[in-house]
Coordinates of N, CA, C and O in Angstrom, one line a residue:
X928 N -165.7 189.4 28.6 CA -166.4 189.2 29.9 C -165.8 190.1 30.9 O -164.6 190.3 31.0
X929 N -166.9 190.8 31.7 CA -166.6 191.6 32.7 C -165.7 191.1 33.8 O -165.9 189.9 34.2
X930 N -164.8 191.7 34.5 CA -163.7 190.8 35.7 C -164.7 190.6 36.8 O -163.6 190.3 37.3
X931 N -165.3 190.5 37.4 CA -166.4 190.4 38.6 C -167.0 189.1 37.9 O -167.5 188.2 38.6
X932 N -167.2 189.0 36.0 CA -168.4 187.8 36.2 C -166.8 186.6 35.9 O -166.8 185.4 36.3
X933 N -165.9 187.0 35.5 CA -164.4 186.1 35.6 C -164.4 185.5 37.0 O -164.4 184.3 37.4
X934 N -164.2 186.2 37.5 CA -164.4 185.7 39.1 C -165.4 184.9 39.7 O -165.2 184.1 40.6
X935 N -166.7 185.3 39.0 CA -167.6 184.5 39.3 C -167.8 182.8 38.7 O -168.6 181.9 39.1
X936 N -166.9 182.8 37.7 CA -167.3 181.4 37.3 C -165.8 180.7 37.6 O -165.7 179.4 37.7
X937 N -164.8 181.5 37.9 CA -163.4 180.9 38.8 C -164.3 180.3 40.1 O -164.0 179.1 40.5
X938 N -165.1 180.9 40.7 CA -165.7 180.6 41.9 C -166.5 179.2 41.6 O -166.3 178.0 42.0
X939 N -167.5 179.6 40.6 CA -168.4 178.1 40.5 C -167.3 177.0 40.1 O -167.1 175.9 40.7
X940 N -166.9 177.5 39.4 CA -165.6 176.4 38.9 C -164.5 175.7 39.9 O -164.2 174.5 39.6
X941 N -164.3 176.0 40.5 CA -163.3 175.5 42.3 C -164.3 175.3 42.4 O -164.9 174.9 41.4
X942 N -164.9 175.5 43.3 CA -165.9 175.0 44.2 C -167.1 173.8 43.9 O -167.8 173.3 44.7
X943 N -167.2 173.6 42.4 CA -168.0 172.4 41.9 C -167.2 171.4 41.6 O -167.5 170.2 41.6
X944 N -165.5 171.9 41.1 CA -164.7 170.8 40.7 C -164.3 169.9 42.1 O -164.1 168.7 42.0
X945 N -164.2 170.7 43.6 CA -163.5 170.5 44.5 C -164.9 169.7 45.4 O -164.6 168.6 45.9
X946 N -166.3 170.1 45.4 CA -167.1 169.4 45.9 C -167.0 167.3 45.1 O -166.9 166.2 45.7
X947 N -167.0 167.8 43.8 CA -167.2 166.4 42.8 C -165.7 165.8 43.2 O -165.6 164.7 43.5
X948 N -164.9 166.5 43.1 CA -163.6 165.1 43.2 C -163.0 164.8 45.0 O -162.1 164.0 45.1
X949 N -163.6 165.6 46.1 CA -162.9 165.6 47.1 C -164.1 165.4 48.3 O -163.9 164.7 49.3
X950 N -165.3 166.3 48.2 CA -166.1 166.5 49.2 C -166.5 165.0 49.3 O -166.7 164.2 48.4
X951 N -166.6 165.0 50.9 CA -167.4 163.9 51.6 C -169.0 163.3 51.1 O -169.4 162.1 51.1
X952 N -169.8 164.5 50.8 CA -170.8 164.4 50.2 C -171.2 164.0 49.0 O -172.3 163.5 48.7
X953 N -170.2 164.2 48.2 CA -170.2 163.7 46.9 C -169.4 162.2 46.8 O -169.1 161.8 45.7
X954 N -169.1 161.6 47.6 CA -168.4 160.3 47.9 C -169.4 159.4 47.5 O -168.7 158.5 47.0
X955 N -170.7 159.1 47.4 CA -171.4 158.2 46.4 C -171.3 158.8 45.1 O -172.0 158.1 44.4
X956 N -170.8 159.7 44.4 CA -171.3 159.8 43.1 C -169.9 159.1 42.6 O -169.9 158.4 41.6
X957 N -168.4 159.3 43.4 CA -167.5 158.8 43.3 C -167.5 157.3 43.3 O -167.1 156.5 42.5
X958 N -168.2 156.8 44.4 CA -168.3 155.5 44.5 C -169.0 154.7 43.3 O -168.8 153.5 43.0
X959 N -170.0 155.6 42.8 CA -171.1 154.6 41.7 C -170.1 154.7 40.6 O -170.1 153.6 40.1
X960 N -169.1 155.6 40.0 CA -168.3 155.6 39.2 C -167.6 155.1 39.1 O -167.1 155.3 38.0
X961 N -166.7 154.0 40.2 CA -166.0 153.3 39.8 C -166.8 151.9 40.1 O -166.3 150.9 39.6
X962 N -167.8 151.8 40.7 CA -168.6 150.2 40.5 C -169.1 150.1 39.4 O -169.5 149.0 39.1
X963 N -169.2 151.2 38.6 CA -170.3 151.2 37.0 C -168.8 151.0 36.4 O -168.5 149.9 36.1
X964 N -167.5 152.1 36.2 CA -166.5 151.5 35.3 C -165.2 150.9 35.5 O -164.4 150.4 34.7
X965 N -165.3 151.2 36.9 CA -163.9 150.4 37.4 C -163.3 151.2 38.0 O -163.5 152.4 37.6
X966 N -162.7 151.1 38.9 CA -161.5 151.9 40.0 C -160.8 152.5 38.9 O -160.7 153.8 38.9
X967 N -160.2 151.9 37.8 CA -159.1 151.9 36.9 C -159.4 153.1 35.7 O -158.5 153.9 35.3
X968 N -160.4 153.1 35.3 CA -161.2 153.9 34.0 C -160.8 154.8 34.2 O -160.1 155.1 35.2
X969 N -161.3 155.6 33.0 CA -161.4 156.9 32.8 C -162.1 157.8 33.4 O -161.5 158.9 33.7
X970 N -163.4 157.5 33.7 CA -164.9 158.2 34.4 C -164.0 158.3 36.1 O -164.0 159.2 36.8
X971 N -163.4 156.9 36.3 CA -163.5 157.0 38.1 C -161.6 158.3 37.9 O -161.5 159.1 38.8
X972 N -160.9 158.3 37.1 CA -159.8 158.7 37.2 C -160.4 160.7 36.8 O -159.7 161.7 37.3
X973 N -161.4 160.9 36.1 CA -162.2 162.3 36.2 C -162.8 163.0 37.2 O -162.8 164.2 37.5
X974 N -163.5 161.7 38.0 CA -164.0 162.3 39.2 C -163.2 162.9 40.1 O -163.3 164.0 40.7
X975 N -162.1 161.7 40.2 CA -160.9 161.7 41.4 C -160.1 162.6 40.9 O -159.3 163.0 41.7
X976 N -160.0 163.2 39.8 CA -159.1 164.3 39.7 C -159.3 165.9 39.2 O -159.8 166.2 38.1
X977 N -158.8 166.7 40.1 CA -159.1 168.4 40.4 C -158.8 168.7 39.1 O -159.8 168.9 38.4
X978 N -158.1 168.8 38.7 CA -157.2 169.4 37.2 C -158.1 168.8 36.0 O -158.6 169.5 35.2
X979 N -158.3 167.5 35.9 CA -158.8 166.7 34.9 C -160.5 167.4 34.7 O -161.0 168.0 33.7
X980 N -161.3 167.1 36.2 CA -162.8 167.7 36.1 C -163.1 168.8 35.5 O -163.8 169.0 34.5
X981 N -161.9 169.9 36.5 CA -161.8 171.1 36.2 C -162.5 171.7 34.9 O -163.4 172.5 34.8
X982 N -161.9 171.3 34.1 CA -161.7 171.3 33.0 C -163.0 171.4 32.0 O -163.5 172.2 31.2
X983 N -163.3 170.3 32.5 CA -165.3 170.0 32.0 C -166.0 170.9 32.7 O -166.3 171.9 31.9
X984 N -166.4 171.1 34.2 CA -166.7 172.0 34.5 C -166.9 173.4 33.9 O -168.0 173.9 33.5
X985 N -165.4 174.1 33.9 CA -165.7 175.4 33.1 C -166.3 175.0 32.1 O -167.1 175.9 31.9
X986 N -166.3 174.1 31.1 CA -166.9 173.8 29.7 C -168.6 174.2 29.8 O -169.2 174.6 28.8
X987 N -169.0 174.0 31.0 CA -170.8 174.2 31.1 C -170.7 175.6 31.6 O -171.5 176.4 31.2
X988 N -169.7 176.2 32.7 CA -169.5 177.4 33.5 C -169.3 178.5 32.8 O -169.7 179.6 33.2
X989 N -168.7 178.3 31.7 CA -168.1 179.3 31.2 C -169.2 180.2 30.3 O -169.4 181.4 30.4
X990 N -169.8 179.0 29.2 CA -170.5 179.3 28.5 C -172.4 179.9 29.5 O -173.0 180.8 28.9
X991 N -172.8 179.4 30.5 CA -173.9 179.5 31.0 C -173.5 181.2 32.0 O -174.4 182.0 32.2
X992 N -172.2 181.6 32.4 CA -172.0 182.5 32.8 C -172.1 183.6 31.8 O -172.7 184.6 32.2
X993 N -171.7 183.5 30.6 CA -172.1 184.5 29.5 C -173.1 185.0 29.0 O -173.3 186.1 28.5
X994 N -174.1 183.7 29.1 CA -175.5 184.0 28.7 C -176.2 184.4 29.9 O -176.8 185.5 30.0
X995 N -176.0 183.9 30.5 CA -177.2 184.3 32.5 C -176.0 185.5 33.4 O -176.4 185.9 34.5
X996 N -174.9 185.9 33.1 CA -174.0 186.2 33.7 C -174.8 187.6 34.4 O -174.6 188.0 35.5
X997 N -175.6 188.2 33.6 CA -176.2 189.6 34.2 C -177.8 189.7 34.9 O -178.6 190.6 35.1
X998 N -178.1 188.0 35.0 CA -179.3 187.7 36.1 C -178.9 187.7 37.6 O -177.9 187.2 38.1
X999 N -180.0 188.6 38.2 CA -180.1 187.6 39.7 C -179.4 186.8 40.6 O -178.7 186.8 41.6
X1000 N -180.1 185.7 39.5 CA -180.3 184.6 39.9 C -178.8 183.7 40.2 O -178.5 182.9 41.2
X1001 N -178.1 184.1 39.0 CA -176.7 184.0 38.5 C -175.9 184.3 39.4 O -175.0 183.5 39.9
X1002 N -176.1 185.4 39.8 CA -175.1 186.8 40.7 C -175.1 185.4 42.3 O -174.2 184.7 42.7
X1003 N -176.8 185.7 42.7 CA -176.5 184.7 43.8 C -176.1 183.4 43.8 O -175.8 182.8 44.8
X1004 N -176.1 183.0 42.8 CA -175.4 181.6 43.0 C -173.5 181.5 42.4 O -172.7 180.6 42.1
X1005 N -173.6 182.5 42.5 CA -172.1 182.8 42.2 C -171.1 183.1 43.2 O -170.0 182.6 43.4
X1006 N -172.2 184.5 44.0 CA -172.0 184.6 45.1 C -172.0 183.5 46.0 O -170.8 183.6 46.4
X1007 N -172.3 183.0 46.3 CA -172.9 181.2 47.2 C -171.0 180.5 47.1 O -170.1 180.4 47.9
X1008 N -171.2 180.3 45.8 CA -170.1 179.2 45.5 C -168.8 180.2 46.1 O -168.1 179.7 47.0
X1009 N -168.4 181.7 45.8 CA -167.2 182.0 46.4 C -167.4 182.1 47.6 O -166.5 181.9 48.3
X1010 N -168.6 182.5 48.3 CA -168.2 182.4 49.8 C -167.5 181.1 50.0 O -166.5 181.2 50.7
X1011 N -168.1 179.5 49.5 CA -168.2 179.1 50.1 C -166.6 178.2 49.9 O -166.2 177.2 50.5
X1012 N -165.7 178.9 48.7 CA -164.4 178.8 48.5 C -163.9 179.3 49.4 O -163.1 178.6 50.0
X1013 N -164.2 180.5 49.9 CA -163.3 181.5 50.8 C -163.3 180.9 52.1 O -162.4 180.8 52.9
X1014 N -164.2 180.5 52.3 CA -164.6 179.7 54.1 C -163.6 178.5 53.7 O -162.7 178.3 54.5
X1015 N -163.6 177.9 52.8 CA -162.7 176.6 52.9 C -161.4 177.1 52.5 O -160.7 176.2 52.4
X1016 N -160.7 178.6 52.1 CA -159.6 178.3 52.0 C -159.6 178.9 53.4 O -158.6 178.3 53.8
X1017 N -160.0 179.8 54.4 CA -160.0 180.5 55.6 C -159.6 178.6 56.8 O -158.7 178.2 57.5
X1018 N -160.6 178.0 56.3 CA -160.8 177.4 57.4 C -159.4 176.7 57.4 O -158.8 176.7 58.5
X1019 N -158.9 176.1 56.2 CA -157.7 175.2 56.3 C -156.2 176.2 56.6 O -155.0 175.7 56.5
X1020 N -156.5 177.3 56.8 CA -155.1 178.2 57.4 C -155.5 178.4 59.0 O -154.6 178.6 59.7
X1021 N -157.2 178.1 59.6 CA -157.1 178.7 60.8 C -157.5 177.4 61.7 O -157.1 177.3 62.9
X1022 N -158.0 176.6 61.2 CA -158.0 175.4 62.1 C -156.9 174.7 62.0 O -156.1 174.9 61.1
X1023 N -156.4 173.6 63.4 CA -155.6 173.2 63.9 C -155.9 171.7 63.9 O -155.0 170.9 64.5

């Protein structure tokens, strides 16, 4: 794999693992997972955790970046996700 599309799915990858286990927005998908298996389970301890998701994540990212990696379509939503890493690592060094 080319280093630009490496980068590109490090990008989807942060940035979908960090939306699913931490974003405010994704806080019902967190919530239905521990009312469907328990605070305690496995499902609610995946969601809640960066390292553990992570992991799954690349598992769909990796592979769909290989095959679609030289569309469009791909490029911009790749692009998308690292901006939208870089603004959140920018923001939490420049806000107070």
């Amino acid at each position: 794999m080319p280093v630009p599309l490496i980068l590109a799915v490090l990008a989807i990858v942060f940035r979908v693992t960090r939306f699913v286990t931490s974003d405010e927005l994704a806080r019902p998908i967190r919530e239905y997972v521990d009312r469907r298996f328990g605070p305690d389970s496995r499902p609610a301890y995946l969601v809640g955790c960066g390292w553990c998701a992570s992991i799954w994540v690349a598992a769909v990212a990796v592979p769909v970046a290989y095959r679609y990696g030289d569309r469009p379509w791909f490029r911009l939503l790749a692009t998308g996700f690292g901006a939208s890493w870089l603004y959140g690592i920018a923001a939490t060094q420049l806000d107070d």
